[in-house]
Amino acid sequence: MNEKVVVGFSGGVDSLAAALLLREQGCEVQLAALDMGVYDRKLFVRRVREAASRLSLPLEIFPAPELFKKQVVDYLAASYLDGLTPNPCIRCNARVKFFLLRQAAETFQARWLATGHYVNFGDWEDGSRVIVQGVDAAKDQSYFLQQLPVEWLPMMKFPLGKLKKEVVLDLARRAGYPLDDYRESQELCFVKDGSYADLCRAQTDNAGGPIVNLAGEVVGRHRGIHHYTLGQRRGLGVAHSEPLYVYAIDPRHNRLVVAERRELYRTTFLVHQLNWFIEPENCPRRLNFQIRYRHRPAPASMEMIDRDTVRVVFDQPQFAITPGQGAAGYVDGCLLLGGVVSR
């Protein structure tokens, strides 16, 4: 093959395995690490250099702290303070990671860019190239790529899409990657304790306020709305005969509304800021919609309001449909559109 490919490289198992597979396929591999300036910056730089050396592949580190802060960190904090629950990984992939990898591909005059995401490609009925869920359902990451511009897809490769995680781990092990202390990361790359609260606290004087029930009665006080999301149960500190959950976040009045779990199920919601992977007129009106990362896509009907907004009606009520979260529409595992759950 002997085609040049830029591989987004974190020094972790997945990006290492992706680079290894592409090299085995005959590609000329150039590693590109994106330095977001996060809290463990020195550790990150050391890790990517050691991993690149282990593979004997060239590495370039691209600094991106200002872009990352503007497009992800500041956006995340502003959204939480507005009572929304955004997904930072969706935003980062479209506005930072793949944006910079495309620039790196141009810099190195590479035909392709690749990452270690567990996704595939397929062709839709109208000939459009679309993202398809990865073979390993437990690791599928197509949900996080729902905002990628469709015009970027022709230059992308995802070599791990047809592999199970255990196969990837074996590839890394054979390449000399130390797996004795390996564990999957469960935290945001830029928040040390996995919490958004400190991030928001640095940008606001948002104080606590009332917690009310559906009747408007004050039943407690919260610590600041940025500590909460729809469906949250922990940390409310409200005594009730049944467990209570965050039902709504009201930033205008700085209050939380709580209710019993059964009140948080609904079927209908709006999705806006749409990103179409096929032409809207070619999109079926029956899809499976995923409304958060660990949510199993559920059957739904979709009604077009305009090119930027659709109304979605689930066949069965779903728990805590949360404004600000990404909503991805699938048919037979093909990602056809992505958007943001509207308030």
Short mmCIF file of C-alpha atoms in Angstrom, two decimals:
data_model
loop_
_atom_site.label_atom_id
_atom_site.label_comp_id
_atom_site.label_asym_id
_atom_site.label_seq_id
_atom_site.Cartn_x
_atom_site.Cartn_y
_atom_site.Cartn_z
CA MET A 1 0.00 0.00 0.00
CA ASN A 2 2.75 2.44 1.06
CA GLU A 3 0.34 5.35 1.64
CA LYS A 4 1.09 7.86 4.36
CA VAL A 5 -1.33 7.98 7.29
CA VAL A 6 -1.32 10.28 10.30
CA VAL A 7 -2.43 8.42 13.43
CA GLY A 8 -3.86 10.31 16.39
CA PHE A 9 -1.65 8.99 19.16
CA SER A 10 -2.18 9.13 22.92
CA GLY A 11 0.33 6.47 23.87
CA GLY A 12 -2.52 4.26 25.08
CA VAL A 13 -3.45 0.74 24.03
CA ASP A 14 -5.95 1.65 21.31
CA SER A 15 -3.91 4.23 19.41
CA LEU A 16 -0.82 2.03 19.70
CA ALA A 17 -2.70 -0.95 18.24
CA ALA A 18 -4.13 1.20 15.44
CA ALA A 19 -0.65 2.40 14.46
CA LEU A 20 0.70 -1.14 14.62
CA LEU A 21 -2.05 -2.52 12.36
CA LEU A 22 -1.62 0.22 9.78
CA ARG A 23 2.12 -0.36 9.66
CA GLU A 24 1.50 -4.08 9.17
CA GLN A 25 -0.82 -3.19 6.26
CA GLY A 26 2.06 -1.40 4.59
CA CYS A 27 1.17 2.20 5.42
CA GLU A 28 3.79 4.83 6.13
CA VAL A 29 2.74 5.81 9.65
CA GLN A 30 3.30 9.23 11.19
CA LEU A 31 2.19 9.58 14.82
CA ALA A 32 0.54 12.84 15.92
CA ALA A 33 -0.03 13.50 19.62
CA LEU A 34 -2.27 16.40 20.64
CA ASP A 35 -1.08 18.17 23.77
CA MET A 36 -4.21 19.72 25.27
CA GLY A 37 -2.31 21.13 28.25
CA VAL A 38 -4.25 19.00 30.72
CA TYR A 39 -3.34 18.42 34.36
CA ASP A 40 -0.97 15.47 33.76
CA ARG A 41 0.79 17.08 30.81
CA LYS A 42 4.31 15.90 31.64
CA LEU A 43 3.11 12.34 32.11
CA PHE A 44 1.30 12.47 28.76
CA VAL A 45 4.35 13.72 26.86
CA ARG A 46 6.58 11.09 28.46
CA ARG A 47 4.07 8.34 27.71
CA VAL A 48 3.63 9.16 24.03
CA ARG A 49 7.37 9.44 23.48
CA GLU A 50 8.01 6.09 25.17
CA ALA A 51 5.23 4.41 23.18
CA ALA A 52 6.42 5.88 19.88
CA SER A 53 9.94 4.69 20.65
CA ARG A 54 8.59 1.21 21.38
CA LEU A 55 7.03 1.15 17.91
CA SER A 56 10.03 2.81 16.24
CA LEU A 57 7.68 5.29 14.56
CA PRO A 58 8.12 9.05 14.07
CA LEU A 59 6.17 11.25 16.46
CA GLU A 60 5.15 14.89 16.35
CA ILE A 61 3.48 16.58 19.33
CA PHE A 62 1.07 19.39 18.47
CA PRO A 63 0.28 21.91 21.24
CA ALA A 64 -3.41 22.76 21.49
CA PRO A 65 -4.20 24.07 25.00
CA GLU A 66 -5.85 27.31 23.87
CA LEU A 67 -8.11 25.67 21.30
CA PHE A 68 -9.04 22.91 23.73
CA LYS A 69 -9.88 25.37 26.50
CA LYS A 70 -12.02 27.52 24.23
CA GLN A 71 -13.88 24.76 22.42
CA VAL A 72 -14.26 22.21 25.21
CA VAL A 73 -13.48 23.42 28.73
CA ASP A 74 -15.16 26.83 28.51
CA TYR A 75 -18.10 25.36 26.57
CA LEU A 76 -18.56 22.65 29.17
CA ALA A 77 -18.55 25.10 32.07
CA ALA A 78 -20.94 27.52 30.36
CA SER A 79 -23.34 24.69 29.50
CA TYR A 80 -23.46 23.37 33.06
CA LEU A 81 -24.07 26.86 34.42
CA ASP A 82 -26.96 27.13 31.96
CA GLY A 83 -28.54 23.99 33.34
CA LEU A 84 -27.46 21.75 30.46
CA THR A 85 -25.46 18.51 30.48
CA PRO A 86 -23.12 18.50 27.47
CA ASN A 87 -20.92 15.67 26.25
CA PRO A 88 -17.37 17.06 26.06
CA CYS A 89 -16.00 14.13 24.04
CA ILE A 90 -18.45 14.73 21.18
CA ARG A 91 -17.45 18.38 21.11
CA CYS A 92 -13.73 17.64 21.34
CA ASN A 93 -13.74 15.14 18.49
CA ALA A 94 -15.38 17.56 16.06
CA ARG A 95 -13.90 20.89 17.19
CA VAL A 96 -10.42 19.89 18.35
CA LYS A 97 -9.12 16.36 17.85
CA PHE A 98 -10.09 15.59 14.26
CA PHE A 99 -9.79 19.24 13.27
CA LEU A 100 -6.13 19.20 14.33
CA LEU A 101 -5.46 15.75 12.89
CA ARG A 102 -6.67 16.99 9.50
CA GLN A 103 -4.21 19.85 9.77
CA ALA A 104 -1.47 17.38 10.70
CA ALA A 105 -2.34 15.25 7.67
CA GLU A 106 -1.96 18.32 5.46
CA THR A 107 1.35 19.20 7.13
CA PHE A 108 2.76 15.74 6.44
CA GLN A 109 1.03 15.47 3.05
CA ALA A 110 -0.71 12.30 4.22
CA ARG A 111 -3.55 10.67 2.29
CA TRP A 112 -5.22 9.38 5.46
CA LEU A 113 -5.79 10.13 9.10
CA ALA A 114 -6.62 7.40 11.60
CA THR A 115 -7.49 6.92 15.26
CA GLY A 116 -8.08 4.04 17.65
CA HIS A 117 -11.85 4.52 17.82
CA TYR A 118 -13.96 1.36 17.75
CA VAL A 119 -16.08 2.23 14.70
CA ASN A 120 -16.43 1.14 11.09
CA PHE A 121 -17.48 2.63 7.77
CA GLY A 122 -20.27 1.55 5.47
CA ASP A 123 -22.25 2.74 2.46
CA TRP A 124 -25.82 3.94 2.85
CA GLU A 125 -28.52 3.22 0.28
CA ASP A 126 -27.96 6.55 -1.49
CA GLY A 127 -24.21 5.91 -1.79
CA SER A 128 -23.22 8.11 1.15
CA ARG A 129 -20.30 6.94 3.26
CA VAL A 130 -21.47 6.64 6.85
CA ILE A 131 -20.02 5.67 10.22
CA VAL A 132 -21.08 2.22 11.43
CA GLN A 133 -21.03 0.87 14.97
CA GLY A 134 -17.97 -1.16 15.95
CA VAL A 135 -18.06 -4.95 16.12
CA ASP A 136 -17.35 -4.85 19.86
CA ALA A 137 -20.68 -3.50 21.08
CA ALA A 138 -19.30 -2.83 24.56
CA LYS A 139 -16.59 -0.56 23.09
CA ASP A 140 -18.45 1.02 20.17
CA GLN A 141 -17.62 4.74 20.01
CA SER A 142 -19.70 5.89 17.06
CA TYR A 143 -21.84 7.97 19.43
CA PHE A 144 -18.83 10.21 20.12
CA LEU A 145 -18.29 10.91 16.40
CA GLN A 146 -21.81 12.14 15.66
CA GLN A 147 -20.73 15.73 14.99
CA LEU A 148 -17.87 15.02 12.56
CA PRO A 149 -18.38 16.90 9.28
CA VAL A 150 -19.40 14.42 6.61
CA GLU A 151 -16.83 15.82 4.18
CA TRP A 152 -14.03 14.62 6.48
CA LEU A 153 -15.01 10.96 6.31
CA PRO A 154 -13.34 10.02 2.98
CA MET A 155 -9.84 10.52 4.44
CA MET A 156 -10.42 8.59 7.68
CA LYS A 157 -9.42 5.09 8.78
CA PHE A 158 -10.52 3.23 11.91
CA PRO A 159 -8.48 0.01 11.99
CA LEU A 160 -9.96 -1.24 15.30
CA GLY A 161 -13.59 -1.21 14.20
CA LYS A 162 -13.74 -4.91 13.37
CA LEU A 163 -11.81 -6.07 16.44
CA LYS A 164 -12.76 -7.06 19.97
CA LYS A 165 -10.96 -5.34 22.83
CA GLU A 166 -9.19 -8.54 23.88
CA VAL A 167 -7.63 -8.80 20.40
CA VAL A 168 -6.42 -5.21 20.67
CA LEU A 169 -4.91 -5.89 24.08
CA ASP A 170 -3.09 -8.90 22.65
CA LEU A 171 -1.68 -6.77 19.83
CA ALA A 172 -0.42 -4.23 22.35
CA ARG A 173 1.07 -6.95 24.53
CA ARG A 174 3.00 -8.41 21.59
CA ALA A 175 4.31 -4.92 20.84
CA GLY A 176 5.76 -4.72 24.34
CA TYR A 177 3.10 -2.46 25.87
CA PRO A 178 3.09 -2.89 29.69
CA LEU A 179 -0.35 -4.23 30.60
CA ASP A 180 0.26 -5.34 34.20
CA ASP A 181 -1.41 -2.23 35.61
CA TYR A 182 -3.69 -1.55 32.64
CA ARG A 183 -7.22 -0.38 33.30
CA GLU A 184 -9.80 1.46 31.26
CA SER A 185 -9.94 5.19 31.89
CA GLN A 186 -13.28 6.32 33.33
CA GLU A 187 -12.46 10.01 33.84
CA LEU A 188 -12.36 13.07 31.68
CA CYS A 189 -8.87 13.72 30.39
CA PHE A 190 -8.86 17.26 31.77
CA VAL A 191 -10.61 16.89 35.15
CA LYS A 192 -8.46 15.25 37.76
CA ASP A 193 -11.23 13.76 39.90
CA GLY A 194 -13.75 13.17 37.12
CA SER A 195 -15.99 16.02 38.38
CA TYR A 196 -17.09 19.18 36.58
CA ALA A 197 -17.74 21.15 39.75
CA ASP A 198 -14.26 22.64 40.25
CA LEU A 199 -14.15 23.55 36.57
CA CYS A 200 -17.37 25.54 36.85
CA ARG A 201 -16.51 27.03 40.24
CA ALA A 202 -13.50 28.76 38.72
CA GLN A 203 -15.76 30.59 36.27
CA THR A 204 -18.73 31.55 38.40
CA ASP A 205 -19.95 32.74 41.76
CA ASN A 206 -23.03 30.53 41.36
CA ALA A 207 -24.26 29.83 44.87
CA GLY A 208 -26.68 27.32 46.28
CA GLY A 209 -30.42 27.67 45.95
CA PRO A 210 -33.73 25.97 46.61
CA ILE A 211 -34.73 22.43 45.75
CA VAL A 212 -38.46 22.20 45.05
CA ASN A 213 -40.87 19.38 44.31
CA LEU A 214 -43.35 19.29 41.44
CA ALA A 215 -45.82 21.25 43.55
CA GLY A 216 -43.28 24.05 43.95
CA GLU A 217 -42.71 23.37 47.64
CA VAL A 218 -39.18 23.90 48.94
CA VAL A 219 -37.80 20.57 50.18
CA GLY A 220 -34.10 21.36 50.47
CA ARG A 221 -31.16 23.38 49.19
CA HIS A 222 -28.60 22.61 46.49
CA ARG A 223 -24.89 23.52 46.31
CA GLY A 224 -25.02 25.19 42.88
CA ILE A 225 -26.77 23.92 39.76
CA HIS A 226 -23.48 22.97 38.10
CA HIS A 227 -23.22 20.04 40.52
CA TYR A 228 -26.29 18.32 39.07
CA THR A 229 -27.77 16.67 36.01
CA LEU A 230 -31.17 15.22 35.13
CA GLY A 231 -31.77 11.83 36.65
CA GLN A 232 -29.20 12.36 39.40
CA ARG A 233 -30.06 10.84 42.76
CA ARG A 234 -26.90 11.14 44.82
CA GLY A 235 -26.00 14.29 46.69
CA LEU A 236 -29.48 15.80 46.94
CA GLY A 237 -29.77 15.47 50.72
CA VAL A 238 -33.57 15.49 50.60
CA ALA A 239 -35.57 13.14 52.82
CA HIS A 240 -38.63 11.55 51.22
CA SER A 241 -40.62 8.34 51.42
CA GLU A 242 -39.32 7.37 47.95
CA PRO A 243 -35.93 8.17 46.36
CA LEU A 244 -35.93 11.53 44.59
CA TYR A 245 -34.14 12.43 41.36
CA VAL A 246 -33.33 15.69 39.60
CA TYR A 247 -36.36 16.28 37.37
CA ALA A 248 -35.40 19.69 35.99
CA ILE A 249 -32.71 22.35 36.34
CA ASP A 250 -33.92 25.96 36.34
CA PRO A 251 -30.92 28.29 35.89
CA ARG A 252 -33.10 31.40 35.68
CA HIS A 253 -34.32 30.91 39.26
CA ASN A 254 -31.23 28.97 40.40
CA ARG A 255 -33.28 26.02 41.56
CA LEU A 256 -33.59 22.28 41.15
CA VAL A 257 -36.86 20.46 40.69
CA VAL A 258 -36.96 16.92 42.08
CA ALA A 259 -39.42 14.07 41.65
CA GLU A 260 -39.79 10.34 42.04
CA ARG A 261 -38.19 8.19 39.35
CA ARG A 262 -41.41 7.39 37.51
CA GLU A 263 -41.87 11.09 36.72
CA LEU A 264 -38.64 11.20 34.69
CA TYR A 265 -39.78 8.85 31.93
CA ARG A 266 -40.96 10.40 28.68
CA THR A 267 -41.18 9.63 25.00
CA THR A 268 -41.00 12.92 23.09
CA PHE A 269 -38.17 15.43 22.73
CA LEU A 270 -36.57 17.79 20.23
CA VAL A 271 -33.09 17.45 18.76
CA HIS A 272 -31.38 20.51 17.25
CA GLN A 273 -27.93 21.49 15.91
CA LEU A 274 -28.22 18.53 13.57
CA ASN A 275 -25.30 17.00 11.72
CA TRP A 276 -26.50 14.86 8.80
CA PHE A 277 -24.40 12.05 7.36
CA ILE A 278 -26.93 11.54 4.56
CA GLU A 279 -29.32 13.95 2.89
CA PRO A 280 -32.29 14.57 5.21
CA GLU A 281 -34.80 13.62 2.53
CA ASN A 282 -33.12 10.20 2.27
CA CYS A 283 -33.28 9.54 6.00
CA PRO A 284 -35.85 6.99 7.20
CA ARG A 285 -38.40 8.24 9.69
CA ARG A 286 -37.98 5.14 11.84
CA LEU A 287 -34.62 4.97 13.64
CA ASN A 288 -33.00 3.85 16.86
CA PHE A 289 -31.98 6.86 18.94
CA GLN A 290 -29.20 6.92 21.54
CA ILE A 291 -29.50 9.75 24.06
CA ARG A 292 -26.34 9.21 26.16
CA TYR A 293 -23.20 7.11 25.88
CA ARG A 294 -24.34 4.08 27.87
CA HIS A 295 -27.94 4.27 26.65
CA ARG A 296 -28.95 1.41 24.36
CA PRO A 297 -30.36 2.88 21.11
CA ALA A 298 -34.14 2.56 21.30
CA PRO A 299 -36.76 2.45 18.50
CA ALA A 300 -38.35 5.80 17.70
CA SER A 301 -40.20 7.79 15.07
CA MET A 302 -38.71 11.03 13.78
CA GLU A 303 -40.51 14.07 12.38
CA MET A 304 -38.62 16.76 10.46
CA ILE A 305 -39.31 20.29 11.68
CA ASP A 306 -36.56 21.87 9.60
CA ARG A 307 -33.07 20.90 8.49
CA ASP A 308 -31.70 21.78 11.93
CA THR A 309 -34.43 20.34 14.16
CA VAL A 310 -36.36 17.08 14.46
CA ARG A 311 -38.97 15.78 16.88
CA VAL A 312 -38.28 12.29 18.18
CA VAL A 313 -40.90 10.02 19.74
CA PHE A 314 -39.68 6.82 21.39
CA ASP A 315 -41.88 3.74 21.19
CA GLN A 316 -41.33 3.25 24.93
CA PRO A 317 -40.68 5.94 27.55
CA GLN A 318 -37.00 6.54 28.32
CA PHE A 319 -35.45 7.70 31.59
CA ALA A 320 -34.02 11.22 31.99
CA ILE A 321 -33.86 12.55 28.43
CA THR A 322 -31.34 15.26 29.22
CA PRO A 323 -31.00 18.67 27.51
CA GLY A 324 -27.48 19.26 26.21
CA GLN A 325 -26.64 15.59 25.68
CA GLY A 326 -25.90 14.23 22.23
CA ALA A 327 -28.65 12.33 20.41
CA ALA A 328 -27.56 9.93 17.65
CA GLY A 329 -29.90 8.31 15.13
CA TYR A 330 -29.08 4.84 13.76
CA VAL A 331 -30.53 2.43 11.22
CA ASP A 332 -29.04 -1.07 11.15
CA GLY A 333 -25.99 0.21 13.03
CA CYS A 334 -25.38 3.06 10.57
CA LEU A 335 -25.04 6.52 12.13
CA LEU A 336 -27.25 8.77 10.02
CA LEU A 337 -27.47 11.94 12.11
CA GLY A 338 -26.40 13.48 15.37
CA GLY A 339 -27.63 16.46 17.33
CA VAL A 340 -28.21 17.97 20.75
CA VAL A 341 -31.21 17.28 22.97
CA SER A 342 -33.10 20.57 23.19
CA ARG A 343 -34.35 22.06 26.44
#
